[in-house]
Short mmCIF file of C-alpha atoms in Angstrom, two decimals:
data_model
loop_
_atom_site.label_atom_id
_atom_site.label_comp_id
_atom_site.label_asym_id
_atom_site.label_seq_id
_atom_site.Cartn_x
_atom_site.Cartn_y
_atom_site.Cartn_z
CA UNK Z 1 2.64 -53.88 -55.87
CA UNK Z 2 4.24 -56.82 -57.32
CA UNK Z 3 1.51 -55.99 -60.55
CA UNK Z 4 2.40 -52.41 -60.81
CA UNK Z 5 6.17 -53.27 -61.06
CA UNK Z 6 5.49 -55.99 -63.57
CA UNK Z 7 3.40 -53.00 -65.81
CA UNK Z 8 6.58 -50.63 -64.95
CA UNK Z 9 9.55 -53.28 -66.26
CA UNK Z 10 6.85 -54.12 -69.24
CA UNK Z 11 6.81 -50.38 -70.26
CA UNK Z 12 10.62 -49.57 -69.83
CA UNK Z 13 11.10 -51.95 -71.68
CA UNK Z 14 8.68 -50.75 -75.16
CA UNK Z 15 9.77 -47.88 -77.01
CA UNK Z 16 7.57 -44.97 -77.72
CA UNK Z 17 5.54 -42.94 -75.62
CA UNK Z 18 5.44 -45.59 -72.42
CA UNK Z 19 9.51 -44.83 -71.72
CA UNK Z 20 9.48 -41.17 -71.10
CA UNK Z 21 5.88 -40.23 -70.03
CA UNK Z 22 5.36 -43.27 -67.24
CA UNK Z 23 7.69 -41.08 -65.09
CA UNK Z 24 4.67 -38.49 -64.85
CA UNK Z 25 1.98 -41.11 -64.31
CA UNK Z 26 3.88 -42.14 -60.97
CA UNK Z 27 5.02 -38.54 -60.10
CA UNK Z 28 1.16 -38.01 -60.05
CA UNK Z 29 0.09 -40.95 -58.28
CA UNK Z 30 2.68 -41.91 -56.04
CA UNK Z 31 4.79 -38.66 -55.62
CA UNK Z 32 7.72 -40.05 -56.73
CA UNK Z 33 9.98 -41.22 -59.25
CA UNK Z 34 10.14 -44.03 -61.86
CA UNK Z 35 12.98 -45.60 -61.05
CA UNK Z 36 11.70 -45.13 -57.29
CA UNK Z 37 8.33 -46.74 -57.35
CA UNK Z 38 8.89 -49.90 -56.90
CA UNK Z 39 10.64 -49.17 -53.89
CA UNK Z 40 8.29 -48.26 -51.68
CA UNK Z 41 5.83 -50.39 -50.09
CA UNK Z 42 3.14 -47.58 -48.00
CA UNK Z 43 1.27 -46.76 -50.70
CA UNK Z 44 -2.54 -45.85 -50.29
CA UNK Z 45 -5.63 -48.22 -51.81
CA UNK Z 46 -6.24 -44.36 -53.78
CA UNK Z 47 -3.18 -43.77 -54.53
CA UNK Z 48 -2.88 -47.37 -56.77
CA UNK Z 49 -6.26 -46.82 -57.88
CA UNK Z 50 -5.25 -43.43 -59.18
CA UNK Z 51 -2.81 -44.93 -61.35
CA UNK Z 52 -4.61 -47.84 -62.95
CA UNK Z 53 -6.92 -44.90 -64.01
CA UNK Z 54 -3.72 -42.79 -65.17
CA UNK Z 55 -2.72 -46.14 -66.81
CA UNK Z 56 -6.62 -46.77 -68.38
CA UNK Z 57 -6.34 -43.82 -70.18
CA UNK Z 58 -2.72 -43.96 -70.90
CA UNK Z 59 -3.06 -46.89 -72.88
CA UNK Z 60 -6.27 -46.48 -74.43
CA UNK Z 61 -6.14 -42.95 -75.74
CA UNK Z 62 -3.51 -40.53 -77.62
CA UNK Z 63 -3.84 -38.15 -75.34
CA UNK Z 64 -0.39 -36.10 -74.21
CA UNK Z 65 0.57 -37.60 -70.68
CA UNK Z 66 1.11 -34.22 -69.41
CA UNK Z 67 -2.93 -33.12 -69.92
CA UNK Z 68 -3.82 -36.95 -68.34
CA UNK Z 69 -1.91 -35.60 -65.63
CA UNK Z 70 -2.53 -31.78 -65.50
CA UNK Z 71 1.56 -30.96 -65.41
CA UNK Z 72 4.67 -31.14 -67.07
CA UNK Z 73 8.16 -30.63 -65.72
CA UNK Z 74 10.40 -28.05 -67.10
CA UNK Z 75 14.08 -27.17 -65.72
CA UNK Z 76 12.99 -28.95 -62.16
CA UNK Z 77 9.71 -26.96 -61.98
CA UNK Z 78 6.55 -28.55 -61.71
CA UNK Z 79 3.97 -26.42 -64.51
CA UNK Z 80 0.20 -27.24 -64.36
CA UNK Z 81 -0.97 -27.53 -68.13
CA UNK Z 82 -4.35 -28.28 -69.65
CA UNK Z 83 -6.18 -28.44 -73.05
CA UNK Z 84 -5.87 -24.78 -73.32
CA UNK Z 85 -2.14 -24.14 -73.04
CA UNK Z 86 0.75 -25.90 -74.55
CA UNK Z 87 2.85 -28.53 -73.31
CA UNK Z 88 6.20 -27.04 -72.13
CA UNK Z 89 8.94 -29.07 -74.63
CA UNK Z 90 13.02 -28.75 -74.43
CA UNK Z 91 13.58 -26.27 -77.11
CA UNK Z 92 11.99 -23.99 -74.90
CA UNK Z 93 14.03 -24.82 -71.99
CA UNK Z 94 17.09 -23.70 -73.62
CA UNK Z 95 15.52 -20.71 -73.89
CA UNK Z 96 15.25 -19.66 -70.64
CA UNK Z 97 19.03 -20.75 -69.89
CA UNK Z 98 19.69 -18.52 -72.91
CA UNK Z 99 17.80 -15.43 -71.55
CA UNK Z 100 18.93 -16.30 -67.93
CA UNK Z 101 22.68 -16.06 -69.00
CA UNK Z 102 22.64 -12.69 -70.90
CA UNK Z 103 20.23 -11.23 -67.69
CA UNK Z 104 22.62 -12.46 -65.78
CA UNK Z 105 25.61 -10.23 -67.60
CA UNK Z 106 23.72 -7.05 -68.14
CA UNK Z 107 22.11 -6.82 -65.23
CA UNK Z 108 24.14 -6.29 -61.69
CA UNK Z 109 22.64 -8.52 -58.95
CA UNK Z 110 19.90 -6.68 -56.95
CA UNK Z 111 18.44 -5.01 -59.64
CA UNK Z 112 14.57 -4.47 -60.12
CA UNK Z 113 13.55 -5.80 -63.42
CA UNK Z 114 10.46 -5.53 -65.19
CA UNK Z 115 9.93 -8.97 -67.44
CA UNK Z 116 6.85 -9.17 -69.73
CA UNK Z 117 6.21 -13.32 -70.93
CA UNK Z 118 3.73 -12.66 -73.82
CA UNK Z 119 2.19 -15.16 -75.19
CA UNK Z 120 2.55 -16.81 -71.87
CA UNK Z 121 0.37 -19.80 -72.30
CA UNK Z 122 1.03 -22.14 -68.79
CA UNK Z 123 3.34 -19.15 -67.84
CA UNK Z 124 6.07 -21.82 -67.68
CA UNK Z 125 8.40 -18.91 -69.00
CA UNK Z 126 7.69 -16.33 -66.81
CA UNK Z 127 7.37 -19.05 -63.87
CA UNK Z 128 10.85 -20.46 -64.75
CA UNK Z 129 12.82 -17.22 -65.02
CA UNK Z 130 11.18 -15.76 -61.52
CA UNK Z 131 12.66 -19.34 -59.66
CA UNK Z 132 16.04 -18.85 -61.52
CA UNK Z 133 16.70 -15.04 -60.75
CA UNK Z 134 14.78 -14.43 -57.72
CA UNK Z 135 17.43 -15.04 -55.60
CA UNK Z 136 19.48 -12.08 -57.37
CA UNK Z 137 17.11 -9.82 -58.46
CA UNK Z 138 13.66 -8.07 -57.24
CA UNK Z 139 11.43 -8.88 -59.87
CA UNK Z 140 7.87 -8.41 -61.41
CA UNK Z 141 6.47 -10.88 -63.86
CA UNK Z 142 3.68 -10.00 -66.77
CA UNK Z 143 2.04 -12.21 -68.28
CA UNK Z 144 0.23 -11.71 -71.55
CA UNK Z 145 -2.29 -13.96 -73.47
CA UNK Z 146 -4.93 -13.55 -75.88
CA UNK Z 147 -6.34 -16.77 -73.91
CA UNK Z 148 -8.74 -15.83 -70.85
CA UNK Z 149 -8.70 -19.64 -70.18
CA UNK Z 150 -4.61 -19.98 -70.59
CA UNK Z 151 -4.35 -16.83 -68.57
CA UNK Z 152 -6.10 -18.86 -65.44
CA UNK Z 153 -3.33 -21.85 -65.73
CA UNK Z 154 -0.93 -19.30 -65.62
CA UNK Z 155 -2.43 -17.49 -62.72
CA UNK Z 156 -2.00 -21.23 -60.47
CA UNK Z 157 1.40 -21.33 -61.62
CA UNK Z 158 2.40 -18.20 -60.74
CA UNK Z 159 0.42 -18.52 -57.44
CA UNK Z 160 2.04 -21.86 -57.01
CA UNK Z 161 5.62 -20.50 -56.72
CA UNK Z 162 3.89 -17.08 -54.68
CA UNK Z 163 5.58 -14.72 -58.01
CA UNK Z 164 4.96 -11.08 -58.17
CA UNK Z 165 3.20 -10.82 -61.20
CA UNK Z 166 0.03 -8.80 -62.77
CA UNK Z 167 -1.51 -10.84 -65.77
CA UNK Z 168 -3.33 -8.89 -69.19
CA UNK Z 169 -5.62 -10.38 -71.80
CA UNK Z 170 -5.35 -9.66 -74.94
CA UNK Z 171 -3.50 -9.46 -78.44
CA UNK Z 172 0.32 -9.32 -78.26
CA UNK Z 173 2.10 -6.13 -77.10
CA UNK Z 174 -1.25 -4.39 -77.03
CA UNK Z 175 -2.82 -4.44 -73.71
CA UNK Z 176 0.96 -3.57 -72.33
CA UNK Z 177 0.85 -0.41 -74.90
CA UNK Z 178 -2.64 0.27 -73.30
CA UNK Z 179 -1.11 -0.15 -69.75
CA UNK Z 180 1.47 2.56 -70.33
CA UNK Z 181 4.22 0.14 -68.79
CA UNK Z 182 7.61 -0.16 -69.80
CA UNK Z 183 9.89 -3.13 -69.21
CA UNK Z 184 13.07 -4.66 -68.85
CA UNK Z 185 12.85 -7.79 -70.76
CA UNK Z 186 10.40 -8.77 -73.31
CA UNK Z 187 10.52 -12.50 -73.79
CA UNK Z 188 8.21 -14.57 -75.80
CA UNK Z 189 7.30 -18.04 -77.42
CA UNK Z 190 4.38 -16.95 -79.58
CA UNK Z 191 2.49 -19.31 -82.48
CA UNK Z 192 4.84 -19.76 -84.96
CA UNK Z 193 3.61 -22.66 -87.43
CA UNK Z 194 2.81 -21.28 -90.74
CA UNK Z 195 -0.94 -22.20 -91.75
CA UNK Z 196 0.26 -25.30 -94.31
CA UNK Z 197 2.39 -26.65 -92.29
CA UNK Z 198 2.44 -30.04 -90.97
CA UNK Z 199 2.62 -31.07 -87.51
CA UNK Z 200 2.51 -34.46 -85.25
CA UNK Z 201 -0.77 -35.39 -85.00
CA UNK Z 202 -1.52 -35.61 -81.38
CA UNK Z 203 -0.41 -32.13 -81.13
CA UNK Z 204 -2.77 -31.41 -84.02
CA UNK Z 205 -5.59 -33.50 -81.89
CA UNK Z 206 -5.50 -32.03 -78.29
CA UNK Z 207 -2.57 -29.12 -77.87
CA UNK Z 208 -4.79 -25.53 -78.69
CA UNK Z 209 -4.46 -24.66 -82.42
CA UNK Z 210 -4.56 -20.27 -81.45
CA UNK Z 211 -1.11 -21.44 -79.78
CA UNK Z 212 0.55 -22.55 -82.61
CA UNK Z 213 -0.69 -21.03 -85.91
CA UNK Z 214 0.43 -17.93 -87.31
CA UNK Z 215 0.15 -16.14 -90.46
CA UNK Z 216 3.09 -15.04 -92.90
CA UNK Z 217 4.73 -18.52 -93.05
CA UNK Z 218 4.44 -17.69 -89.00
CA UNK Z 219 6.24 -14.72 -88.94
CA UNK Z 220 2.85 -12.52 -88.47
CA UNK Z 221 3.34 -12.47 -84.59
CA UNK Z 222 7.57 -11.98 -84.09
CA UNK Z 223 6.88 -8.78 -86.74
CA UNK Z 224 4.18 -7.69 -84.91
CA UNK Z 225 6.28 -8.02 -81.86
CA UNK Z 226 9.04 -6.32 -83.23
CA UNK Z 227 7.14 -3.61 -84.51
CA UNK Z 228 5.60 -2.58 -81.42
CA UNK Z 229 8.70 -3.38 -78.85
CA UNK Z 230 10.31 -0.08 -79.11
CA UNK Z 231 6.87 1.27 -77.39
CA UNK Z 232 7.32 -1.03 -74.42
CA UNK Z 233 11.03 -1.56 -73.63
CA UNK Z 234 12.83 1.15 -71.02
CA UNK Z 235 15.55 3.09 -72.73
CA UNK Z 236 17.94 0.22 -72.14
CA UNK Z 237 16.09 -3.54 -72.67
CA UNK Z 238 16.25 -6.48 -74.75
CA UNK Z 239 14.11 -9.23 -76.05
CA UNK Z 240 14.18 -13.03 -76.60
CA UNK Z 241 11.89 -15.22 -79.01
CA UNK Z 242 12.03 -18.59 -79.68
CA UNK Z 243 11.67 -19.22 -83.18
CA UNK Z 244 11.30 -22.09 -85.79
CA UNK Z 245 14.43 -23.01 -86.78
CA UNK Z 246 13.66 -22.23 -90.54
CA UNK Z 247 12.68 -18.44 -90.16
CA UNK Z 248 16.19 -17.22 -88.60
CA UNK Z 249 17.10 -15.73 -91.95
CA UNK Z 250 13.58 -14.12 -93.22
CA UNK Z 251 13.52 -12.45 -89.63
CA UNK Z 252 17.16 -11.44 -89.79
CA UNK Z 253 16.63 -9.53 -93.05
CA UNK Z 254 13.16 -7.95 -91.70
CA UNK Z 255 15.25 -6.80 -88.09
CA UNK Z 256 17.97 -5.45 -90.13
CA UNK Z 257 16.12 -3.97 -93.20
CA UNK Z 258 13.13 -2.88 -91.95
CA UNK Z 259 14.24 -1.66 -88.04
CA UNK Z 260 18.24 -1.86 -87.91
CA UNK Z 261 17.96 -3.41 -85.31
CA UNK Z 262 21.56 -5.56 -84.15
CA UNK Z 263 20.69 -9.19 -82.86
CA UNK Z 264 22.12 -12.75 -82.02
CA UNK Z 265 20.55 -15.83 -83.52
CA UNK Z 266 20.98 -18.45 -80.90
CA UNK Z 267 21.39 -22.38 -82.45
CA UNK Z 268 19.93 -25.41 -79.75
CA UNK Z 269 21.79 -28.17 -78.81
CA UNK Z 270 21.12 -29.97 -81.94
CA UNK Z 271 22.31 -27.09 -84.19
CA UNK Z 272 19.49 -25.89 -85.23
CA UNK Z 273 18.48 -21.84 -84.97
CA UNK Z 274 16.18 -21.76 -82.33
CA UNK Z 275 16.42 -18.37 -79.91
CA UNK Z 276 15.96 -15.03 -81.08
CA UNK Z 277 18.10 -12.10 -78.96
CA UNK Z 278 18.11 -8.40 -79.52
CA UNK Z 279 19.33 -5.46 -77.31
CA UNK Z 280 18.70 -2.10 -76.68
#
């Protein structure tokens, strides 16, 4: 143990990638903790072998911590990710606060609600706002995705936290048109990167490119969205999107000009535009 520690202080100590990410690499081996590890003194000959292999690979490759590991935690909840769903980030967190707040005041406690996540990737949305509001509210979760294979992730998650919830492949809004179902709340994080646009490599390298592209400058999929909401929202709903924080004002004039449509463009903690709200 006296080894492992000595790796630990080396790497809290380096800035970059080791500071934030070793936290995962001992929540996977050990079950615990960073600033716990060293703590301890029962751990197994496979649990430290696990995590010189977490370690082998964490220093020898690019690859994101969270696929090394298989999850990712978001607002206290452990999501299982892989290679074919995105890793859950911040922005997206604030998010679901957002969406939980304005639930929370225009919806009386005890009501059933209908949420479709589309574009649900890990289902880290869907996941989040069903441990948030299941205390208060009966609910069903949706889940959408184009992705068969992101659809499966999203399927342990869901199972993981024992959600009700009903999952459709396919493209957008669509299959819930098909379906006939009507909902509640319509939340979404789809691709939203225009086709030039740069982004950090390792994303680039490992995170699934149908997740983040989009055509239009990335607007293609929030229009399409918008388009077709009217044909799955109840008589009363609203939706949420997370957006890129330079496309508030092309989708402000498409909402208004093109649907007159009222909305609320929600800034993030650093200012920036970010959230997407609408009502109904």
């Amino acid at each position: 143990m006296n080894n492992i520690k000595d790796i630990i202080t080396k790497c809290e100590q380096t800035n970059g990638r080791y500071v934030g990410d070793l936290n995962l690499l001992t929540q996977a081996s050990f079950n615990c903790k960073l600033s716990d590890v060293c703590s301890f003194k029962n751990y197994t000959s496979d649990q430290i072998e696990q995590f010189y292999k977490y370690l082998d690979v964490f220093f020898t490759t690019d690859i994101p911590t969270a696929y090394i590991v298989g999850f990712e935690y978001f607002l206290g909840t452990k999501i299982r990710v892989n290679s074919n769903t995105l890793i859950p980030r911040f922005e997206t967190e604030e998010l679901v606060i957002n969406l939980e707040k304005r639930v929370r005041k225009k919806y009386p406690k005890g009501t059933k609600l209908q949420i479709a996540d589309v574009c649900s990737g890990s289902g880290v949305i869907g996941v989040s706002l069903y441990n948030r509001l299941k205390c208060d509210y009966e609910l069903m979760i949706t889940f959408v995705d184009i992705s068969e294979q992101a659809l499966e992730v999203t399927k342990l998650n869901a199972q993981s936290y024992n959600l009700s919830y009903e999952t459709y492949q396919g493209d957008m809004l669509q299959p819930l048109i098909d379906s006939g179902k009507q909902f509640d709340i319509i939340v979404s994080n789809p691709p939203y990167i225009g086709l030039d646009e740069q982004v950090q490599q390792t994303v680039l390298d490992y995170e699934p490119s149908i997740a983040l592209y989009a055509e239009d400058s990335g607007l293609a999929l929030y229009k399409s969205l918008i388009n077709d909401i009217i044909l799955v929202g109840k008589k009363s709903f609203c939706l949420m999107l997370e957006i890129g924080e330079s496309q508030a004002t092309e989708l402000s004039v498409y909402l208004f000009q093109t649907h007159q449509l009222d909305f609320e463009i929600i800034k993030d903690i650093n200012g920036a535009d970010r959230n997407l709200f609408l009502e109904v």
